XYZ file of C-alpha atoms in Angstrom:
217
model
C -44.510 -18.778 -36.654
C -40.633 -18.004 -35.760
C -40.474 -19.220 -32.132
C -39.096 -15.218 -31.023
C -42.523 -13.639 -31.715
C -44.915 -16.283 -30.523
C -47.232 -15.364 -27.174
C -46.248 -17.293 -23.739
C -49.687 -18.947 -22.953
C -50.286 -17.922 -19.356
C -53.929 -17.174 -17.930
C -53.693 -13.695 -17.754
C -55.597 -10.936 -19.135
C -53.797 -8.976 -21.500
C -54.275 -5.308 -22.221
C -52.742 -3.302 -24.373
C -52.021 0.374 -24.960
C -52.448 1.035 -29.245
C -52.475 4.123 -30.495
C -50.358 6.705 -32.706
C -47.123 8.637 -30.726
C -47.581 11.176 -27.901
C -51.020 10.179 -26.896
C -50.310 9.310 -23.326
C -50.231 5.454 -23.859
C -46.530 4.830 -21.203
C -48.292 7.308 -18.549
C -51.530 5.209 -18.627
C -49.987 2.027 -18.524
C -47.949 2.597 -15.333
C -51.335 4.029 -14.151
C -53.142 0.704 -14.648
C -50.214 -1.774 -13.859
C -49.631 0.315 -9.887
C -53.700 0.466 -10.304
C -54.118 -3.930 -10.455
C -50.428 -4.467 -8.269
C -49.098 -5.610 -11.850
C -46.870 -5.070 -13.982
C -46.582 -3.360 -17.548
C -44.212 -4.412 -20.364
C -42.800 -1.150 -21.793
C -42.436 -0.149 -25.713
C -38.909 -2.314 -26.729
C -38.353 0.386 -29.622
C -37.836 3.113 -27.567
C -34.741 2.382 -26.126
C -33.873 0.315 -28.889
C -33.938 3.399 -31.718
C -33.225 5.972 -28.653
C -30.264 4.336 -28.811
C -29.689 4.049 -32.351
C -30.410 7.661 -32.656
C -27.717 8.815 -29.890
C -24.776 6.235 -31.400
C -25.389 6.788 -35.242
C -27.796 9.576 -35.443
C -30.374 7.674 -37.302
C -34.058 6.778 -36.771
C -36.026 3.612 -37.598
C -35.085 2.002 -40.553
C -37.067 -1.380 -41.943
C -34.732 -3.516 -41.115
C -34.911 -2.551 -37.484
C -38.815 -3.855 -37.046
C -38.223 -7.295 -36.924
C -35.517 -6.902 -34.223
C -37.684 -4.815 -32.427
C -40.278 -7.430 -32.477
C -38.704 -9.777 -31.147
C -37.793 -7.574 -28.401
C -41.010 -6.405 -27.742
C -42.102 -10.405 -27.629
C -39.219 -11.053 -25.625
C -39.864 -8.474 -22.412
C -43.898 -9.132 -22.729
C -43.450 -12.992 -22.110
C -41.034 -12.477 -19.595
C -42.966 -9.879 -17.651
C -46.166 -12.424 -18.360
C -44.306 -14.712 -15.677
C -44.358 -12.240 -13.177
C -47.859 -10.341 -14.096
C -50.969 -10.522 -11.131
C -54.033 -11.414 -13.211
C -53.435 -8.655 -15.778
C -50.527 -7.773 -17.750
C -50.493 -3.891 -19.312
C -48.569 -4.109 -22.320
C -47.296 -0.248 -23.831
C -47.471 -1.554 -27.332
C -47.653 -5.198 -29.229
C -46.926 -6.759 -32.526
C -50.443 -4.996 -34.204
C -48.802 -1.824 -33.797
C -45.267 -2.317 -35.589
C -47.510 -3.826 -38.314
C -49.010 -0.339 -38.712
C -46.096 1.720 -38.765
C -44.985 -0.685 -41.060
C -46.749 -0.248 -43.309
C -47.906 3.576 -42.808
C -43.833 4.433 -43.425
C -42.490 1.496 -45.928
C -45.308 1.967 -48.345
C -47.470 -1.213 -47.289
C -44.430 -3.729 -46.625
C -44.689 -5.649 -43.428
C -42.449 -8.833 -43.154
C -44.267 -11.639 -42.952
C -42.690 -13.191 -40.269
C -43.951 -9.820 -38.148
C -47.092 -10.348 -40.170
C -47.830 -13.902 -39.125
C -47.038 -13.296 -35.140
C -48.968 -9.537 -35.473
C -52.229 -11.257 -36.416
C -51.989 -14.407 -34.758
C -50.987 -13.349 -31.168
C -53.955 -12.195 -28.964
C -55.134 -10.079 -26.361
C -58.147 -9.426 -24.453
C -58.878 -5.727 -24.676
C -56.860 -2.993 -26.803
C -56.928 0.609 -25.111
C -57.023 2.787 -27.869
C -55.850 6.328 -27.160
C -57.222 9.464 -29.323
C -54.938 12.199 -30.353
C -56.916 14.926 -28.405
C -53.196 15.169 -26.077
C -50.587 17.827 -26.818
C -47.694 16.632 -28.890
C -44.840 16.166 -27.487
C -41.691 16.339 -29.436
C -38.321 14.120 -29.114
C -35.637 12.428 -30.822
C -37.712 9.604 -32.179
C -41.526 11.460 -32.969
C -42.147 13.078 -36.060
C -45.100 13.534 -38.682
C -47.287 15.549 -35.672
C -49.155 16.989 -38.644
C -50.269 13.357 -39.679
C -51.785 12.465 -36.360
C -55.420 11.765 -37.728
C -54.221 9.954 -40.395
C -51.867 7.691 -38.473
C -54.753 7.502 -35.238
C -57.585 6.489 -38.347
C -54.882 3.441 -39.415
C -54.761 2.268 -35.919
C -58.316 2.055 -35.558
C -58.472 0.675 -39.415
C -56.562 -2.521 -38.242
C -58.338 -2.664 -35.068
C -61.441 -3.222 -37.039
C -60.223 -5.202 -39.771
C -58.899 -7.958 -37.180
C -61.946 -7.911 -35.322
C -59.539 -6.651 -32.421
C -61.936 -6.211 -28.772
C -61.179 -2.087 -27.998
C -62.445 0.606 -26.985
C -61.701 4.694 -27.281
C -60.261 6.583 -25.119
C -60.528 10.268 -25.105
C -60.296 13.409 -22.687
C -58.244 13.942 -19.349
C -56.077 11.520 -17.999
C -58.509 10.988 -14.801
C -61.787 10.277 -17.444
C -59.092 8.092 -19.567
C -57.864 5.891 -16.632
C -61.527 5.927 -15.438
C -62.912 4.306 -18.045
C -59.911 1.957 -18.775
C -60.357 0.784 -15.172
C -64.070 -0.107 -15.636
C -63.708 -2.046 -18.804
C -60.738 -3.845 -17.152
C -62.619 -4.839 -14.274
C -65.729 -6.079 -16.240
C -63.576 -8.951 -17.929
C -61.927 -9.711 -14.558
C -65.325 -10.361 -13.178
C -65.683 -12.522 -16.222
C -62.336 -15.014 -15.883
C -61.236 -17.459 -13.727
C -58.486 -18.881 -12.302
C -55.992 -16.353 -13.034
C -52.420 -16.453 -12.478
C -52.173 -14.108 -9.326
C -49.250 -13.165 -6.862
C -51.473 -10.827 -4.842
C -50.407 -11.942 -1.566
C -46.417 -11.264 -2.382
C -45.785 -7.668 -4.213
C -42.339 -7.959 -3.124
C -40.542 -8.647 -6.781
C -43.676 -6.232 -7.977
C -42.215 -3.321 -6.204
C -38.693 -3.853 -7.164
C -40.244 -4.136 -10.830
C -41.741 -0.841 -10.523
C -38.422 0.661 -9.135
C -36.283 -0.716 -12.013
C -38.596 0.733 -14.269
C -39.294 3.908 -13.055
C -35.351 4.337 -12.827
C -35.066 3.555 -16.586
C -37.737 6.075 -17.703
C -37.409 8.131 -20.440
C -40.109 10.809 -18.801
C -41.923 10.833 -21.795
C -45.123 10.927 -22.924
C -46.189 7.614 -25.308
């Protein structure tokens, strides 16, 4: 596997946030990172094609994905070093594997392939499209949400990937995020944990609050 994409091995618990656009996946995972005194490693693409889209008025293209893999892969290890027994990740590898292949008719390059399916995690959060869409630069296809959220779950399945569903408010969401969470804590040992120093942690939180887009995931 190309070094770029392969998974820091840290004990941690690793959760991530999968799901299809503007289903409240960046609002819950700032929920549940403040929630365990963690932190959460944000969705690389969006400022990477936000970006894009402001300096050359175009959206995601194939050859972006693998960058942004590598980005994402990049900013989740590094955040791993500084993570308190859980790290909430906005998005992983899995996911650029679907939209791969949901908008370049089935191509994924296998170097994304490889790290998508070999990198792990210990739950996936998988969020239901029963939110309002919310429209920006980067969203489209709102009228393909079922379609897109029935892929997600497709792969989710097909790798054998631990999830569960979440649907309804964003109280009942972060509810029953929190008690899944906390019923593999109970099960692990020997975490990595920084509890007793949330210094850097708050200064995390600051930095990323400050680079926000204020949009829903």
């Amino acid at each position: 596997m190309e070094k770029a994409l392969k998974q820091h091995k840290i004990n941690i618990i690793k959760v991530v946030l999968f799901g299809p656009e503007s289903t409240g996946k960046t609002t819950l995972s700032k929920q549940l990172a403040r929630h365990y005194n963690t932190v959460w490693a944000p969705e690389f693409a969006r400022e990477y094609l936000q970006k894009k889209w402001n300096n050359e008025r175009k959206t995601c293209e194939n050859s972006d994905l693998l960058p942004i893999a590598r980005g994402q892969m990049e900013l989740e290890n590094s955040l791993a070093e500084k993570a308190d027994k859980v790290l909430i990740c906005d998005t992983d590898l899995l996911e650029t594997k679907v939209y791969s292949e949901e908008y370049y008719g089935g191509f994924v390059n296998p170097k994304l392939e490889e790290a998508a399916i070999v990198n792990t995690y210990d739950l996936y959060l998988l969020t239901y499209i029963d939110t309002p869409w919310e429209e920006d630069d980067l969203r489209d296809r709102p009228e393909l949400r079922l379609e897109m959220f029935t892929a997600f779950e497709n792969t989710l399945k097909k790798y054998n990937r631990p999830y569960i569903l979440l649907k309804g408010d964003k109280k009942t969401r972060f509810q029953t995020a929190v008690k899944k969470i906390d019923e593999i804590l109970q099960s692990k040992t020997n975490l990595q944990s920084f509890s007793d120093n949330l210094t850097d942690l708050d200064l995390h939180f600051l930095h990323q609050q400050q680079g926000d887009f204020n949009t829903l995931d």
